PDB file of C-alpha atoms in Angstrom:
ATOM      1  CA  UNK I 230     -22.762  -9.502  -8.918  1.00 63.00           C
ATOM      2  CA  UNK I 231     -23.965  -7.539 -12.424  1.00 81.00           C
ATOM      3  CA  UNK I 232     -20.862  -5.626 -13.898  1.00 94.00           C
ATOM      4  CA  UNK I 233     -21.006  -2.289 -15.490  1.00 97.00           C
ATOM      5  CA  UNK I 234     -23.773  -2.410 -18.262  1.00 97.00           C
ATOM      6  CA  UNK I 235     -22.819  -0.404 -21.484  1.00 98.00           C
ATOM      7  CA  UNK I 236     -26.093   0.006 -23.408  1.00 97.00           C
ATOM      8  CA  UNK I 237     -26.070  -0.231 -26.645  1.00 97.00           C
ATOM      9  CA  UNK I 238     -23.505  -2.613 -27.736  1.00 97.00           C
ATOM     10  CA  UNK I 239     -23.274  -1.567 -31.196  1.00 97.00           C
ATOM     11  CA  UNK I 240     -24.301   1.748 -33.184  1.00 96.00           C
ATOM     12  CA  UNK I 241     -24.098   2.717 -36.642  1.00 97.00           C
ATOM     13  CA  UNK I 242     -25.425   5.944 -37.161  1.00 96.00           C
ATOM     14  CA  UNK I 243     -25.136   8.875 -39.956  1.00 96.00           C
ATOM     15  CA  UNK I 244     -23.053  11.565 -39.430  1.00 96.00           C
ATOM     16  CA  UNK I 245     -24.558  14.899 -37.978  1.00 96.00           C
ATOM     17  CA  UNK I 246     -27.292  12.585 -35.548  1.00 97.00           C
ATOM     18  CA  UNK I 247     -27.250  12.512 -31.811  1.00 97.00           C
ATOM     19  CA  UNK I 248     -25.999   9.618 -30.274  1.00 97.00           C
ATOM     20  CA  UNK I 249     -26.357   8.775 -26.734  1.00 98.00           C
ATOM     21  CA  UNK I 250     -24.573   5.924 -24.765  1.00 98.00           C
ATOM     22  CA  UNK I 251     -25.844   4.516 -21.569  1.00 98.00           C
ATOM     23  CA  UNK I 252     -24.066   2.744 -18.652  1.00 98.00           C
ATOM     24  CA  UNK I 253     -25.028   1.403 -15.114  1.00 98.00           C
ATOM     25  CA  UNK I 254     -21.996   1.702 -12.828  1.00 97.00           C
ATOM     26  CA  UNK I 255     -22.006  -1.497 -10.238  1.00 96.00           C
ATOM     27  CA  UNK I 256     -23.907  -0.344  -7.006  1.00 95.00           C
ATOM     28  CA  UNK I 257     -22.249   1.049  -3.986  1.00 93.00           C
ATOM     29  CA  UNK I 258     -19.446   2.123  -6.839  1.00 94.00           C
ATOM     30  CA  UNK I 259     -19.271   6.024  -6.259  1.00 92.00           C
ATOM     31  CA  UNK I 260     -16.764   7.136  -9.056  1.00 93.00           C
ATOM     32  CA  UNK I 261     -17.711   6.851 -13.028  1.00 95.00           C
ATOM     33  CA  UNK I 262     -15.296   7.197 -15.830  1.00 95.00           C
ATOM     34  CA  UNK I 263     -15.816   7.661 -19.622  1.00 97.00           C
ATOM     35  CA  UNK I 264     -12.752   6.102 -22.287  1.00 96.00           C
ATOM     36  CA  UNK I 265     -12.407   5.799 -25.738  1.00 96.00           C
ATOM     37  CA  UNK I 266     -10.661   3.717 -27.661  1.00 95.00           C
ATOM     38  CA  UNK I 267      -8.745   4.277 -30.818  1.00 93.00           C
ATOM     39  CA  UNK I 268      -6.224   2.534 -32.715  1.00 89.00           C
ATOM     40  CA  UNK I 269      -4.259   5.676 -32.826  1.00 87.00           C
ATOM     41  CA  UNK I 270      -4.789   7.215 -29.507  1.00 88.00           C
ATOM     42  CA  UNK I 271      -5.392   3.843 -27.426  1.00 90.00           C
ATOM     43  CA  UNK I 272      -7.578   4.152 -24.382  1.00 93.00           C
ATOM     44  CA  UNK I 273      -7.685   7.515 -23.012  1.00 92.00           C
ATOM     45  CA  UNK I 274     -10.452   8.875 -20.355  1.00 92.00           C
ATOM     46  CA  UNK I 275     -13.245  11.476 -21.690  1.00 95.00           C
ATOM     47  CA  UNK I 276     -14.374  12.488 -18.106  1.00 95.00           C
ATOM     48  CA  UNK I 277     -15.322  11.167 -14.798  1.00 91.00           C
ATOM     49  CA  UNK I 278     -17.300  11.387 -11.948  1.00 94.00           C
ATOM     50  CA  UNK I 279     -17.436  10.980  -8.264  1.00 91.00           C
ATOM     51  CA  UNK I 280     -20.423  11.019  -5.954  1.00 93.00           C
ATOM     52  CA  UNK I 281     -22.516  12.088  -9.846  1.00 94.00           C
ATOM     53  CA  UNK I 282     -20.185  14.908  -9.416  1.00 94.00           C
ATOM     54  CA  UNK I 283     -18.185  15.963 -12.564  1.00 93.00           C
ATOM     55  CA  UNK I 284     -14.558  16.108 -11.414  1.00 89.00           C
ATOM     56  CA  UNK I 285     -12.479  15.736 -14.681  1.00 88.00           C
ATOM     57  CA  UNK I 286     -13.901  16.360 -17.892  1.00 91.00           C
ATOM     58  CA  UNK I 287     -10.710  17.917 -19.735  1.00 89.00           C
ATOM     59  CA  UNK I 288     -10.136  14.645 -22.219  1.00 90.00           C
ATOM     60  CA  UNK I 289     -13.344  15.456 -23.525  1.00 94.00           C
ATOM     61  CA  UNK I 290     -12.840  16.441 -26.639  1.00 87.00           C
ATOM     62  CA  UNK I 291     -14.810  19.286 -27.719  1.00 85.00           C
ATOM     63  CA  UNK I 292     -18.371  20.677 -27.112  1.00 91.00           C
ATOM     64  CA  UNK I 293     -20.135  18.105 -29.458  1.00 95.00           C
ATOM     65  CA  UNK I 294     -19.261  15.962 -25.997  1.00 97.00           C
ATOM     66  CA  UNK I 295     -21.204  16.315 -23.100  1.00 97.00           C
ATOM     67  CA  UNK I 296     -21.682  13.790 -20.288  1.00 97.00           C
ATOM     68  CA  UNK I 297     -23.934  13.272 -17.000  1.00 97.00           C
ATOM     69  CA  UNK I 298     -24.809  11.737 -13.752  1.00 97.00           C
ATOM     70  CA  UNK I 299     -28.293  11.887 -12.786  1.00 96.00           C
ATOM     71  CA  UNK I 300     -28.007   9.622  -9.841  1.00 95.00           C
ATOM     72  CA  UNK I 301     -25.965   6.972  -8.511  1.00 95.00           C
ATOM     73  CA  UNK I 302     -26.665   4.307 -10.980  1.00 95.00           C
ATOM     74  CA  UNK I 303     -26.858   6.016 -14.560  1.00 96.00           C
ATOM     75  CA  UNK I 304     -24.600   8.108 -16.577  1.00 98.00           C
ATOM     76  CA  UNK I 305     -24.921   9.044 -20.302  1.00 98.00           C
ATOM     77  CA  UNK I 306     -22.453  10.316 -22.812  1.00 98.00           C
ATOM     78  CA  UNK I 307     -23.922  12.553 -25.687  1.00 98.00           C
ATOM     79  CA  UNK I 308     -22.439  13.631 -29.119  1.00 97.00           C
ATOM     80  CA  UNK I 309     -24.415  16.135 -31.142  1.00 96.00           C
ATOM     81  CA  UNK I 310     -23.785  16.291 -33.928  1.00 96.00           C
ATOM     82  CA  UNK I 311     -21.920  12.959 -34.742  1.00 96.00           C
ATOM     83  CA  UNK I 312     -18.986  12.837 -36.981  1.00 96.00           C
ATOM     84  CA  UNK I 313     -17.062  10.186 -38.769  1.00 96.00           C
ATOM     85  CA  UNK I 314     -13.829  10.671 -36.589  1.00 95.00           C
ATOM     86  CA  UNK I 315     -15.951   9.791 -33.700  1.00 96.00           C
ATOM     87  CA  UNK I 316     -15.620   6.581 -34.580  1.00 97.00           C
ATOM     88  CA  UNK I 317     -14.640   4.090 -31.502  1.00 97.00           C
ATOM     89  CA  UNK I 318     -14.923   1.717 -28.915  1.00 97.00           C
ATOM     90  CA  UNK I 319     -16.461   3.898 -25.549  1.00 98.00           C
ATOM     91  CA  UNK I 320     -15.438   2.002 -22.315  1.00 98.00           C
ATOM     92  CA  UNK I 321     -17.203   3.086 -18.978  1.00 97.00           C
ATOM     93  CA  UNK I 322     -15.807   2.174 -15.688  1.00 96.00           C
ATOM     94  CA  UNK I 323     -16.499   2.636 -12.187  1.00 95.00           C
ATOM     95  CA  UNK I 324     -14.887   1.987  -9.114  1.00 92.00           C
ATOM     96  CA  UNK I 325     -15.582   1.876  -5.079  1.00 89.00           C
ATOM     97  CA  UNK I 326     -13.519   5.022  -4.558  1.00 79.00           C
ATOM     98  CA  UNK I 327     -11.211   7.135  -6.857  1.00 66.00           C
ATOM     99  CA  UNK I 328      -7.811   5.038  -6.448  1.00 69.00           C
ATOM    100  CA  UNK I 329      -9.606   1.872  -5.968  1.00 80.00           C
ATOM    101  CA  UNK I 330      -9.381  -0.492  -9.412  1.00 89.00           C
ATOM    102  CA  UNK I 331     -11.373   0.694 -12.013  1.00 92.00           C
ATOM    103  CA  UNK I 332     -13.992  -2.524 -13.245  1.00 94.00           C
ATOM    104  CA  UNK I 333     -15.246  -1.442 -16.897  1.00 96.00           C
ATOM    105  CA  UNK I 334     -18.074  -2.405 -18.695  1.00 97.00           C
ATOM    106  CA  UNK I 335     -17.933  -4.375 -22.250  1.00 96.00           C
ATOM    107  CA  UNK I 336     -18.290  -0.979 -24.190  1.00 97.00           C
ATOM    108  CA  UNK I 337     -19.886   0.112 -27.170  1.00 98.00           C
ATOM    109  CA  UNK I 338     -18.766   0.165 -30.550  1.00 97.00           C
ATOM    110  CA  UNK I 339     -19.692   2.967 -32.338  1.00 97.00           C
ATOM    111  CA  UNK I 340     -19.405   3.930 -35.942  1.00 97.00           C
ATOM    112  CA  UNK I 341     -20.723   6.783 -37.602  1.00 97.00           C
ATOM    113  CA  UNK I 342     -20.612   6.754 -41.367  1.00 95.00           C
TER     114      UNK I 342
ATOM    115  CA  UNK P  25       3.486  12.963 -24.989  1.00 68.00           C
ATOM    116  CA  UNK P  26       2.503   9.271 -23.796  1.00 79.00           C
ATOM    117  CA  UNK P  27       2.928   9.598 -20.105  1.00 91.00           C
ATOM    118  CA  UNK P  28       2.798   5.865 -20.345  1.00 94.00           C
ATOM    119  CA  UNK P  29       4.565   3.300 -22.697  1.00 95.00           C
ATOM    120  CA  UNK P  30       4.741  -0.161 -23.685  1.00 96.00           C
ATOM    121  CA  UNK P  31       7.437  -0.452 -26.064  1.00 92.00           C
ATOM    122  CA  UNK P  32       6.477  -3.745 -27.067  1.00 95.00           C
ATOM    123  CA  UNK P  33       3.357  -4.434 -29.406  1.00 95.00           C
ATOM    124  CA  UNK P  34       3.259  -8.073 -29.616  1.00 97.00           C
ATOM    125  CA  UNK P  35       4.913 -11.215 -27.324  1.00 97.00           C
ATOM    126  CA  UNK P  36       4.694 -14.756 -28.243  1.00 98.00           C
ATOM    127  CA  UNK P  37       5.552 -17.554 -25.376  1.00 98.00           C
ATOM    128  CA  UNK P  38       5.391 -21.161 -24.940  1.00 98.00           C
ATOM    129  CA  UNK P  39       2.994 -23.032 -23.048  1.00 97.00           C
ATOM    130  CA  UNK P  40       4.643 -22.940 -19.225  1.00 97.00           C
ATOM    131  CA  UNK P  41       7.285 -20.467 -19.776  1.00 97.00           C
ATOM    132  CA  UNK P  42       7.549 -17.320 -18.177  1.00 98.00           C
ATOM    133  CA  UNK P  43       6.057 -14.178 -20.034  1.00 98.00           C
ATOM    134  CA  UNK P  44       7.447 -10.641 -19.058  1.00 98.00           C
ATOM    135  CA  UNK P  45       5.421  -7.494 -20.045  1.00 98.00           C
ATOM    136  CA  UNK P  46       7.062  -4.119 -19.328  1.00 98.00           C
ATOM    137  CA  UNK P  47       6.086  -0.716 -19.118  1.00 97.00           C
ATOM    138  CA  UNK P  48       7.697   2.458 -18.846  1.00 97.00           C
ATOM    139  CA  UNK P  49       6.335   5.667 -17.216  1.00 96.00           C
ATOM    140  CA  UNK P  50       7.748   9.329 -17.142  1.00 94.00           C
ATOM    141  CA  UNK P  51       5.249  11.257 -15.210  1.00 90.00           C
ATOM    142  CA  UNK P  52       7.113  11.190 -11.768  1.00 90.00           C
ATOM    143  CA  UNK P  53       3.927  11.958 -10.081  1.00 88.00           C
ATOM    144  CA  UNK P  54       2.530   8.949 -10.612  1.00 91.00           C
ATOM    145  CA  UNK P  55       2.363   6.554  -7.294  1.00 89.00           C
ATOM    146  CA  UNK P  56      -0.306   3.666  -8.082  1.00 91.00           C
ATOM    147  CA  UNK P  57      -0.038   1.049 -11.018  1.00 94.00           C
ATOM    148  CA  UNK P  58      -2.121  -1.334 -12.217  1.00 94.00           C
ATOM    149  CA  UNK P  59      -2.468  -4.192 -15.190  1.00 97.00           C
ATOM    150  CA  UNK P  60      -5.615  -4.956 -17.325  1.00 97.00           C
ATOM    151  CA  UNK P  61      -6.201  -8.201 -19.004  1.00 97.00           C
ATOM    152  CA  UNK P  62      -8.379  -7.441 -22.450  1.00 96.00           C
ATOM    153  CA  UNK P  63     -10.106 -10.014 -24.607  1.00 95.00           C
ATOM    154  CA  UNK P  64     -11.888  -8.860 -28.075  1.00 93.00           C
ATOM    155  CA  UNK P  65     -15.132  -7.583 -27.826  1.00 91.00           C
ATOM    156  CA  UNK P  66     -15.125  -7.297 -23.694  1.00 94.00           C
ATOM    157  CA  UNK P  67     -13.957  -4.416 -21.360  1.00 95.00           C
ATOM    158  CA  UNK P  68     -10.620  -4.463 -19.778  1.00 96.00           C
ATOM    159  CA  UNK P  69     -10.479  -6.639 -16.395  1.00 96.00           C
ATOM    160  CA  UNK P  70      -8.725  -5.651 -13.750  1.00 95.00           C
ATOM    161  CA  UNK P  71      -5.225  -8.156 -13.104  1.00 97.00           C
ATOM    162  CA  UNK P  72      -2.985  -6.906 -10.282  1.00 96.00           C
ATOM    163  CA  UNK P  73      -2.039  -3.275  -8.874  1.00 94.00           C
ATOM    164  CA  UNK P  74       1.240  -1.988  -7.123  1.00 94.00           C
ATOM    165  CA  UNK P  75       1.326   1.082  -4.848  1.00 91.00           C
ATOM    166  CA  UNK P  76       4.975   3.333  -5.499  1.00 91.00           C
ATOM    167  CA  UNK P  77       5.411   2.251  -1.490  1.00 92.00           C
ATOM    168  CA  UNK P  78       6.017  -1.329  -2.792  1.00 93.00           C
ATOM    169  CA  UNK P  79       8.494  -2.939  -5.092  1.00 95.00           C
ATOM    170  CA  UNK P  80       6.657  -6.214  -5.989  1.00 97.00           C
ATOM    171  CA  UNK P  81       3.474  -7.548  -5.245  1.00 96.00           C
ATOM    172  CA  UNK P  82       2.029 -11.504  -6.238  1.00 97.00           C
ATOM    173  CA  UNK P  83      -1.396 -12.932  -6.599  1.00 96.00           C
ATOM    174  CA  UNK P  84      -1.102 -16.456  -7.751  1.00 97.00           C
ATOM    175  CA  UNK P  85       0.390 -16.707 -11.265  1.00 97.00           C
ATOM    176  CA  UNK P  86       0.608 -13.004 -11.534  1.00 98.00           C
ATOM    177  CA  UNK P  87       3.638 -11.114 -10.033  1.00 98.00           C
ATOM    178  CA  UNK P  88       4.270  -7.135 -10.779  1.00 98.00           C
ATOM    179  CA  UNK P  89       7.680  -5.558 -10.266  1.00 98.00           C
ATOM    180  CA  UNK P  90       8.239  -1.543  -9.785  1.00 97.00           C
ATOM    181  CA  UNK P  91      11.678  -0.149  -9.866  1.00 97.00           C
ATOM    182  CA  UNK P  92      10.555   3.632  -9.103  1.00 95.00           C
ATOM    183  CA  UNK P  93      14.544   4.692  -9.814  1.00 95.00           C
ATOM    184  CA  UNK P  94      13.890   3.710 -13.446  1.00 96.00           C
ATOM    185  CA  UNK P  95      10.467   4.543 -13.898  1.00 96.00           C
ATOM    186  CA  UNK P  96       9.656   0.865 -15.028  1.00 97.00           C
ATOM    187  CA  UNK P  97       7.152  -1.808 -13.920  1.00 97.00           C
ATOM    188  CA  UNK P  98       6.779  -5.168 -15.225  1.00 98.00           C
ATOM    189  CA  UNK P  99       4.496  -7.669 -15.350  1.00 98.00           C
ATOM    190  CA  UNK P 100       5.184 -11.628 -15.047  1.00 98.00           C
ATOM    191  CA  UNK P 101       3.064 -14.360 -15.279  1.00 98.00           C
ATOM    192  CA  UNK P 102       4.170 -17.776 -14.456  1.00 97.00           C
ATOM    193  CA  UNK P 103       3.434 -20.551 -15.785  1.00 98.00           C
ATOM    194  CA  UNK P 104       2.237 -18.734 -18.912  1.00 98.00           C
ATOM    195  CA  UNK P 105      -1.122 -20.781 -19.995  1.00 97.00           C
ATOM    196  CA  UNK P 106      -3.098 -20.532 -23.814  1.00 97.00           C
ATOM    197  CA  UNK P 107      -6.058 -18.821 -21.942  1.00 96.00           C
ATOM    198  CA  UNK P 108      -3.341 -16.132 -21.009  1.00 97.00           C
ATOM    199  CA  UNK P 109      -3.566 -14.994 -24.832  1.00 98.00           C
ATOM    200  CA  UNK P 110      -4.574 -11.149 -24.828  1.00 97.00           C
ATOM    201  CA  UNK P 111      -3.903  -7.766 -24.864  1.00 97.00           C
ATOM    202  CA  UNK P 112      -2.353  -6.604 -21.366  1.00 98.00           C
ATOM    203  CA  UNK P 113      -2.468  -2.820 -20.807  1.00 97.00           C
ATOM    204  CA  UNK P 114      -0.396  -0.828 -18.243  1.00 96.00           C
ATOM    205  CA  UNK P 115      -2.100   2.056 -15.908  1.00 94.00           C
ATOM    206  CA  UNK P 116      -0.910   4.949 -13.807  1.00 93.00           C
ATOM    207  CA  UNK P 117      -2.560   7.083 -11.695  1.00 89.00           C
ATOM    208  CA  UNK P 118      -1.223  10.050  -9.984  1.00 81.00           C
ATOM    209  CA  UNK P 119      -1.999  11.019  -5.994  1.00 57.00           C
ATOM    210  CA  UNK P 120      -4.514  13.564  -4.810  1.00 54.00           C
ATOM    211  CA  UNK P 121      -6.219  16.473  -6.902  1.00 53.00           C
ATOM    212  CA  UNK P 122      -7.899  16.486  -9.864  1.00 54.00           C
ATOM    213  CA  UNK P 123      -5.614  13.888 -10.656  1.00 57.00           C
ATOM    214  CA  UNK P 124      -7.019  11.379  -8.012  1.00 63.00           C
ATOM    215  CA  UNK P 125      -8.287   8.244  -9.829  1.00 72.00           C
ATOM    216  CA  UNK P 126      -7.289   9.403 -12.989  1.00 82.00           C
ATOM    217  CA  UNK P 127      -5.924   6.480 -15.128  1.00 89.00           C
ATOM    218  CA  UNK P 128      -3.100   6.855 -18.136  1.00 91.00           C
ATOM    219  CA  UNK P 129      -3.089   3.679 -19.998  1.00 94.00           C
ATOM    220  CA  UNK P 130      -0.041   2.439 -22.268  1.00 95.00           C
ATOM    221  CA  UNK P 131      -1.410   1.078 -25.721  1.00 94.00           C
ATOM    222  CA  UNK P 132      -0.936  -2.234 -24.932  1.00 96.00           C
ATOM    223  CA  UNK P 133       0.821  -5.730 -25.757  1.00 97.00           C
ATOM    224  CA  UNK P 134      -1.019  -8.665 -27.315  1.00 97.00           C
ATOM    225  CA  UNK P 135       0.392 -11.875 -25.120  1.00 98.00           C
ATOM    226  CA  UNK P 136       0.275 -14.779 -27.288  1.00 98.00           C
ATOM    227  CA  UNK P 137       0.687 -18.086 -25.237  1.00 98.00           C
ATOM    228  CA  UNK P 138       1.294 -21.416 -27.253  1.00 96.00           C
ATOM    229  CA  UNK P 139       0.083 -24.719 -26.206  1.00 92.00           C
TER     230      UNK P 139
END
């Protein structure tokens, strides 16, 4: 069975650009979650979504963040306008239901100089 | 305020011996735990899980503990094996509301396993 695909793997980007992240939750999976990783913060969740519903999105951190679900089997996050201290590792996860175990995807590393 | 905590950063065991990863938690809310295995450069995998309704729970090498008086889970694997080596994260997640699903991770222990 395919795992949560992150797309891209890597970006390096200037600051100020839009960057978008891709992922493709594991079918018949109906809740979505956003992380980020930092060495100072650790892993801590952006948003998440169940049934392409948004239910949580207060650890997003500001309005430069947005996120959605267009259907069952694609969600994107969005900064605009990138800034250095967005710099991190962006896990997405989904799971079968909201308490089930959460099965994440190999993330993307993203660095914005 | 880490809701979740892992007090320590690093462990180093021998080859067969028993490792023991602990966690503490102060959010009383929270009722369902779970353990993440993480290699470089790949998500977080899913180990083992404990509901507050339990006090241990075992799948093959891998037993969790939860001692809900203390607000403390741990994490044992035995025999401890090289391809153990890797950072082991700690989860909680509280029941019902806005807070169904929602995962606080601890930041982690790197598990070093000698041969």
């Amino acid at each position: 069975d395919a795992g949560v695909i992150q797309s891209p793997r890597h970006e390096v980007t200037e600051m100020g650009q839009e960057v978008t992240l891709r992922c493709k939750p594991i079918s018949g999976h109906n809740s979505l979650f956003w992380y980020r990783q930092t060495m100072m913060r650790g892993l801590e969740l952006l948003i998440y979504f169940n049934n392409n519903v948004p239910i949580d999105d207060s650890g997003m951190p500001e309005d430069r963040f947005s996120a959605k679900m267009p259907n069952a089997s694609f969600s994107t996050l969005k900064i605009q306008p990138s800034e250095p201290r967005d710099s991190a590792v962006y896990f997405c996860a989904s799971s079968r239901d909201g308490n089930q175990p959460q099965h994440f995807g190999d993330g993307t590393r993203l660095s914005i100089l | 305020d880490q809701q979740v905590k892992q007090n320590s950063p690093s462990l180093s065991v021998q080859e067969g011996r028993i490792s023991i990863l602990n966690c503490d938690y102060t959010n009383s809310m929270f009722d369902y735990f779970l353990w993440y295995k993480k290699y470089p450069a790949e998500g977080p995998t899913f180990l083992i899980s404990i509901s507050s309704i339990k006090d241990k729970n075992e799948d093959g090498r891998f037993t969790v503990f939860l001692n809900k008086s203390a607000k403390h889970l741990s994490l044992h694997i035995v025999p401890s094996q090289p391809g153990d080596s890797a950072v082991y994260f700690c989860a909680a997640s509280g029941a019902g509301g806005t807070s169904y699903g929602k995962l606080t991770f601890g930041q982690g222990t790197i598990l070093t396993v000698h041969p």
